[in-house]
Short mmCIF file of C-alpha atoms and ligand atoms in Angstrom, two decimals:
data_model
loop_
_atom_site.label_atom_id
_atom_site.label_comp_id
_atom_site.label_asym_id
_atom_site.label_seq_id
_atom_site.Cartn_x
_atom_site.Cartn_y
_atom_site.Cartn_z
CA MET R 179 -0.79 42.37 -50.26
CA ARG R 180 1.93 40.45 -52.55
CA PRO R 181 0.56 37.46 -53.64
CA ASN R 182 1.51 33.98 -52.41
CA LYS R 183 2.39 32.24 -55.84
CA VAL R 184 2.41 28.93 -54.48
CA LYS R 185 -0.78 28.86 -53.37
CA GLN R 186 -2.48 30.40 -56.80
CA GLN R 187 -0.33 27.33 -58.27
CA TRP R 188 -2.28 25.44 -56.11
CA ARG R 189 -5.67 26.82 -56.65
CA GLN R 190 -4.88 25.89 -60.58
CA GLY R 191 -4.04 22.55 -59.82
CA GLN R 192 -0.34 23.50 -61.07
CA PRO R 193 2.71 21.67 -59.40
CA SER R 194 5.09 23.88 -57.49
CA VAL R 195 8.66 23.13 -57.16
CA GLY R 196 11.55 24.41 -55.09
CA THR R 197 14.26 23.07 -53.04
CA TRP R 198 15.77 23.26 -48.92
CA LEU R 199 18.00 25.87 -48.22
CA SER R 200 20.26 23.78 -45.52
CA LEU R 201 23.52 25.70 -45.68
CA GLY R 202 22.46 29.10 -44.74
CA ASP R 203 24.17 30.94 -47.33
CA PRO R 204 22.38 34.01 -48.49
CA LEU R 205 24.24 33.86 -51.79
CA ALA R 206 23.70 30.57 -52.70
CA ALA R 207 19.77 31.26 -51.58
CA GLU R 208 19.98 34.22 -54.14
CA ILE R 209 21.78 32.20 -56.98
CA LEU R 210 19.04 29.39 -56.44
CA ALA R 211 16.02 31.91 -56.60
CA HIS R 212 17.59 33.37 -59.68
CA VAL R 213 17.63 29.87 -61.06
CA GLY R 214 13.61 29.85 -61.41
CA PHE R 215 12.43 27.96 -58.66
CA ASP R 216 9.18 28.66 -57.60
CA TRP R 217 9.80 28.86 -53.73
CA LEU R 218 12.80 27.82 -51.51
CA THR R 219 12.24 26.50 -48.04
CA VAL R 220 14.92 27.67 -45.40
CA ASP R 221 15.49 24.34 -43.45
CA MET R 222 15.59 25.11 -39.33
CA GLU R 223 14.70 21.79 -38.17
CA HIS R 224 17.93 19.94 -39.22
CA ASN R 225 20.63 22.56 -39.59
CA ALA R 226 22.53 25.63 -38.15
CA ILE R 227 19.75 28.39 -39.16
CA ASP R 228 18.76 30.51 -36.49
CA LEU R 229 16.29 33.41 -36.80
CA ALA R 230 18.73 36.02 -38.19
CA ASP R 231 20.00 33.88 -40.61
CA ALA R 232 16.85 32.99 -41.91
CA GLN R 233 15.75 36.48 -42.22
CA ALA R 234 19.17 37.19 -44.40
CA LEU R 235 17.92 34.23 -46.85
CA PHE R 236 14.41 36.02 -47.10
CA GLN R 237 16.37 38.85 -48.04
CA ALA R 238 18.27 37.08 -50.46
CA ILE R 239 15.25 35.47 -51.85
CA ALA R 240 13.31 38.50 -52.03
CA THR R 241 15.24 39.58 -55.18
CA THR R 242 13.35 37.81 -57.16
CA ASP R 243 9.64 36.36 -57.33
CA THR R 244 10.52 32.73 -55.61
CA VAL R 245 8.51 32.34 -52.43
CA PRO R 246 10.24 32.18 -49.36
CA MET R 247 8.98 29.31 -47.11
CA VAL R 248 10.55 27.81 -43.59
CA ARG R 249 10.64 24.68 -42.14
CA VAL R 250 10.46 25.47 -38.56
CA PRO R 251 12.83 22.98 -35.89
CA TRP R 252 9.25 21.93 -34.18
CA ASN R 253 5.55 22.49 -33.95
CA ASP R 254 6.01 25.30 -31.48
CA PRO R 255 3.73 28.64 -31.39
CA GLN R 256 6.77 30.61 -30.49
CA ILE R 257 8.97 29.82 -33.37
CA ILE R 258 6.17 29.98 -35.91
CA LYS R 259 5.20 33.31 -34.78
CA ARG R 260 8.74 34.94 -35.49
CA VAL R 261 9.37 32.98 -38.60
CA LEU R 262 6.62 34.38 -39.88
CA ASP R 263 7.29 38.18 -38.49
CA ILE R 264 10.63 37.91 -40.58
CA GLY R 265 8.64 37.37 -44.00
CA ALA R 266 8.13 33.65 -44.30
CA TYR R 267 5.24 33.13 -46.85
CA GLY R 268 4.90 29.49 -46.09
CA VAL R 269 5.67 27.32 -43.25
CA VAL R 270 6.70 23.64 -43.00
CA ILE R 271 5.72 21.98 -39.62
CA PRO R 272 7.50 18.79 -38.82
CA ASN R 273 5.74 15.52 -37.76
CA VAL R 274 2.32 16.30 -37.44
CA LYS R 275 0.85 13.31 -36.50
CA ASP R 276 -3.07 14.12 -35.48
CA ARG R 277 -5.71 16.82 -35.76
CA GLY R 278 -4.67 18.48 -32.34
CA GLU R 279 -1.13 18.86 -33.65
CA ALA R 280 -2.48 20.03 -36.96
CA GLU R 281 -4.72 22.72 -35.03
CA GLN R 282 -1.87 24.20 -32.93
CA ALA R 283 0.14 24.44 -36.42
CA ALA R 284 -2.58 25.96 -38.33
CA GLN R 285 -3.43 28.49 -35.25
CA ALA R 286 -0.35 29.33 -34.51
CA CYS R 287 -0.06 30.51 -38.11
CA ARG R 288 -3.09 32.81 -38.40
CA TYR R 289 -4.20 35.93 -36.66
CA PRO R 290 -7.66 36.30 -34.71
CA PRO R 291 -10.27 35.14 -34.96
CA GLN R 292 -8.89 32.23 -36.86
CA GLY R 293 -6.05 31.35 -34.64
CA ILE R 294 -3.69 33.07 -31.90
CA ARG R 295 -0.51 34.68 -33.81
CA GLY R 296 0.42 37.91 -32.28
CA ILE R 297 0.46 41.36 -33.69
CA GLY R 298 3.74 42.76 -34.51
CA THR R 299 5.61 42.32 -37.75
CA LEU R 300 8.46 44.40 -39.20
CA ARG R 301 9.62 42.73 -42.45
CA GLY R 302 5.89 41.15 -42.81
CA HIS R 303 4.94 44.36 -44.35
CA LEU R 304 8.18 45.28 -46.00
CA TYR R 305 8.13 42.05 -47.79
CA GLY R 306 4.37 42.13 -48.07
CA GLY R 307 2.86 45.24 -48.17
CA PRO R 308 0.93 47.59 -45.90
CA ASP R 309 -2.28 45.41 -46.01
CA TYR R 310 -0.13 42.87 -44.76
CA THR R 311 -1.93 42.02 -41.44
CA ASP R 312 -5.36 42.04 -42.98
CA ARG R 313 -4.17 39.57 -45.59
CA ALA R 314 -1.97 37.29 -44.08
CA ASN R 315 -4.52 34.78 -43.11
CA GLU R 316 -5.33 34.30 -46.54
CA GLU R 317 -1.88 34.52 -48.51
CA ILE R 318 0.24 32.58 -45.75
CA ALA R 319 0.77 28.98 -46.84
CA VAL R 320 0.44 26.36 -43.91
CA ILE R 321 1.93 22.59 -44.53
CA ALA R 322 1.81 19.84 -42.51
CA MET R 323 4.66 16.99 -42.56
CA ILE R 324 3.19 13.54 -42.59
CA GLU R 325 6.26 11.82 -41.81
CA HIS R 326 5.08 9.03 -39.53
CA ILE R 327 2.88 5.98 -40.04
CA ASP R 328 0.39 7.01 -37.42
CA ALA R 329 0.05 9.87 -39.31
CA VAL R 330 -0.58 8.19 -42.73
CA ALA R 331 -2.94 6.39 -40.74
CA ARG R 332 -4.94 9.68 -39.51
CA ALA R 333 -4.39 11.64 -43.16
CA GLU R 334 -7.95 12.47 -43.72
CA GLU R 335 -8.04 13.96 -39.78
CA ILE R 336 -4.56 16.23 -40.66
CA MET R 337 -6.09 17.04 -44.08
CA THR R 338 -9.50 18.51 -43.15
CA THR R 339 -8.01 20.29 -39.82
CA PRO R 340 -9.09 23.76 -40.83
CA GLY R 341 -6.22 26.26 -41.80
CA ILE R 342 -4.14 23.47 -43.06
CA ASP R 343 -3.27 24.61 -46.72
CA ALA R 344 -1.34 21.33 -47.43
CA VAL R 345 0.32 18.11 -46.59
CA PHE R 346 4.03 17.23 -47.41
CA ILE R 347 5.39 13.70 -47.03
CA GLY R 348 8.87 13.12 -45.51
CA PRO R 349 10.22 10.10 -46.65
CA ASN R 350 12.94 9.45 -44.40
CA ASP R 351 11.22 9.62 -40.87
CA LEU R 352 8.29 7.86 -42.31
CA ALA R 353 10.57 4.99 -43.41
CA ALA R 354 12.32 5.31 -40.26
CA SER R 355 9.19 5.08 -38.54
CA MET R 356 7.94 2.00 -40.34
CA GLY R 357 11.44 0.48 -39.34
CA LEU R 358 12.28 0.34 -43.40
CA PRO R 359 15.62 1.35 -44.77
CA LEU R 360 16.13 5.06 -45.47
CA GLY R 361 16.15 7.05 -48.79
CA LEU R 362 14.17 10.07 -50.20
CA ASP R 363 13.16 8.30 -53.53
CA ASN R 364 12.31 4.77 -51.32
CA PRO R 365 11.23 2.12 -53.87
CA HIS R 366 10.37 -0.22 -50.92
CA PRO R 367 7.00 -1.56 -51.27
CA GLU R 368 5.22 -0.84 -47.98
CA HIS R 369 6.55 2.75 -48.46
CA GLN R 370 5.33 3.27 -51.86
CA ALA R 371 2.10 2.29 -50.18
CA ALA R 372 2.00 4.49 -47.22
CA VAL R 373 2.91 7.66 -50.20
CA ALA R 374 0.09 6.42 -52.33
CA ARG R 375 -2.41 6.38 -49.45
CA VAL R 376 -1.64 9.88 -48.49
CA LEU R 377 -1.70 10.81 -52.03
CA GLU R 378 -5.11 9.17 -52.67
CA ALA R 379 -6.42 10.91 -49.40
CA GLY R 380 -5.28 14.34 -50.92
CA LYS R 381 -7.01 14.06 -54.15
CA ARG R 382 -10.26 12.76 -52.56
CA LEU R 383 -10.25 15.68 -50.40
CA GLY R 384 -8.77 18.03 -52.53
CA LEU R 385 -5.57 19.04 -50.88
CA PRO R 386 -2.57 19.51 -52.26
CA VAL R 387 0.10 16.64 -51.31
CA GLY R 388 3.74 17.38 -51.33
CA ILE R 389 7.04 15.21 -51.26
CA HIS R 390 10.66 15.34 -51.01
CA CYS R 391 12.52 13.94 -53.46
CA GLY R 392 16.08 12.95 -54.23
CA SER R 393 16.66 13.24 -58.17
CA VAL R 394 14.67 15.07 -60.99
CA GLN R 395 13.65 12.08 -62.34
CA ALA R 396 11.68 11.48 -58.86
CA VAL R 397 10.05 15.01 -58.81
CA ASN R 398 9.06 14.56 -62.69
CA GLN R 399 7.62 11.22 -61.67
CA ARG R 400 5.55 12.64 -58.43
CA ILE R 401 4.08 15.58 -60.66
CA ALA R 402 2.72 12.94 -63.09
CA GLU R 403 1.47 10.77 -60.24
CA GLY R 404 -0.45 14.37 -59.09
CA PHE R 405 1.79 15.43 -56.63
CA LEU R 406 1.68 19.59 -56.03
CA TRP R 407 4.40 20.55 -54.08
CA LEU R 408 7.57 18.87 -55.05
CA ALA R 409 11.03 19.48 -53.16
CA LEU R 410 14.14 18.80 -55.17
CA SER R 411 17.27 17.63 -52.80
CA SER R 412 18.75 20.48 -51.20
CA ASP R 413 21.32 23.58 -51.76
CA ALA R 414 23.82 21.39 -50.19
CA GLY R 415 23.04 18.23 -51.97
CA LEU R 416 22.96 20.07 -55.40
CA LEU R 417 25.94 21.53 -55.10
CA ALA R 418 27.47 17.98 -54.08
CA GLY R 419 25.56 16.43 -56.80
CA ALA R 420 27.09 18.80 -59.68
CA ALA R 421 30.45 18.92 -58.15
CA HIS R 422 30.78 14.82 -57.78
CA GLN R 423 29.61 14.80 -61.47
CA ALA R 424 32.43 17.35 -62.40
CA PHE R 425 35.34 15.91 -60.74
CA GLN R 426 34.38 12.36 -61.94
CA GLN R 427 34.64 13.87 -65.31
CA LEU R 428 38.24 14.98 -64.87
CA ASP R 429 41.37 13.93 -66.51
CA THR R 430 43.63 13.48 -63.37
CA ALA R 431 44.96 10.61 -61.22
CA ALA R 432 42.26 11.18 -58.70
CA ALA R 433 39.13 11.31 -60.92
CA GLN R 434 40.62 8.35 -62.29
CA GLU R 435 40.43 6.54 -58.92
CA ALA R 436 37.45 7.95 -57.82
CA ARG R 437 35.88 6.59 -61.04
CA ALA R 438 37.30 3.10 -60.22
CA ALA R 439 36.16 3.53 -56.98
CA ARG R 440 32.56 4.05 -58.31
CA ARG R 441 32.74 1.29 -60.56
CA GLU R 442 33.94 -1.35 -57.85
CA GLY R 443 30.76 0.03 -56.01
CA VAL R 444 28.13 -0.39 -58.38
CA ALA R 445 29.55 -4.03 -59.15
CA GLU R 446 29.06 -4.91 -55.59
C1 LIG N 245 12.25 13.50 -44.09
O1 LIG N 245 12.49 12.65 -45.35
O2 LIG N 245 11.98 12.87 -43.05
C2 LIG N 245 12.16 14.86 -44.31
O3 LIG N 245 11.97 15.58 -43.41
C3 LIG N 245 12.44 15.33 -45.50
O4 LIG N 245 12.05 16.59 -45.68
MG1 LIG N 246 11.67 14.38 -41.61
#
């Protein structure tokens, strides 16, 4: 079976960096895969991306060595089975809050005897290779999201659940659960403390910890702190950011107005 580069990176203690695919556009996915990100995660939780879209996105990513991953809408064995069967090499499960939910996620991703995944993939073999069914339990990455303050308190029980390969912090839902202002790169001291608690537990237990970042600076800072799975914004965020930056530099009246509005915004 084609090895999972992300799991290799984790074994070597190397950070693995990618971005989120929210647009559902295969050409955008192909462009980002050719940039050289370690992985790309198709986000089926918050967008209009269905299974057929996800399969086309995986096919676009497969033109490169970038690892195809997916965030499922919820911790549901039916959808987890189907995203794996169309070729996901990693599954991100939202809002895992305790050991029972972590067990459900891990078992949905594994063939018996470790789990309950049904046999019957087509594209898994095309992408992974003829021995896919024998090796999938080893190569597929299962990533539980910690994005509620109750899950932070239970980080150890989630991290030590058999079959969980990494945890990933969702800064916005975590902030919402704490009644704090939102923001990916959240500076609030209580938020920072919750993030630090999860990272410390991961280091102590030898489990990779990831986090969603809004900027390159945040990714680099989190790498220095010891995070091993870093999401840099999304296809939509990177597109909007680059377009805003280019637009602001134009010698046109509209751009001058935008620059002035921005300065006023900064001065407020
Ligand atoms: C969050 O910030 O809640 C996320 O889910 C990021 O992916
Ligand atoms: Mg979230």
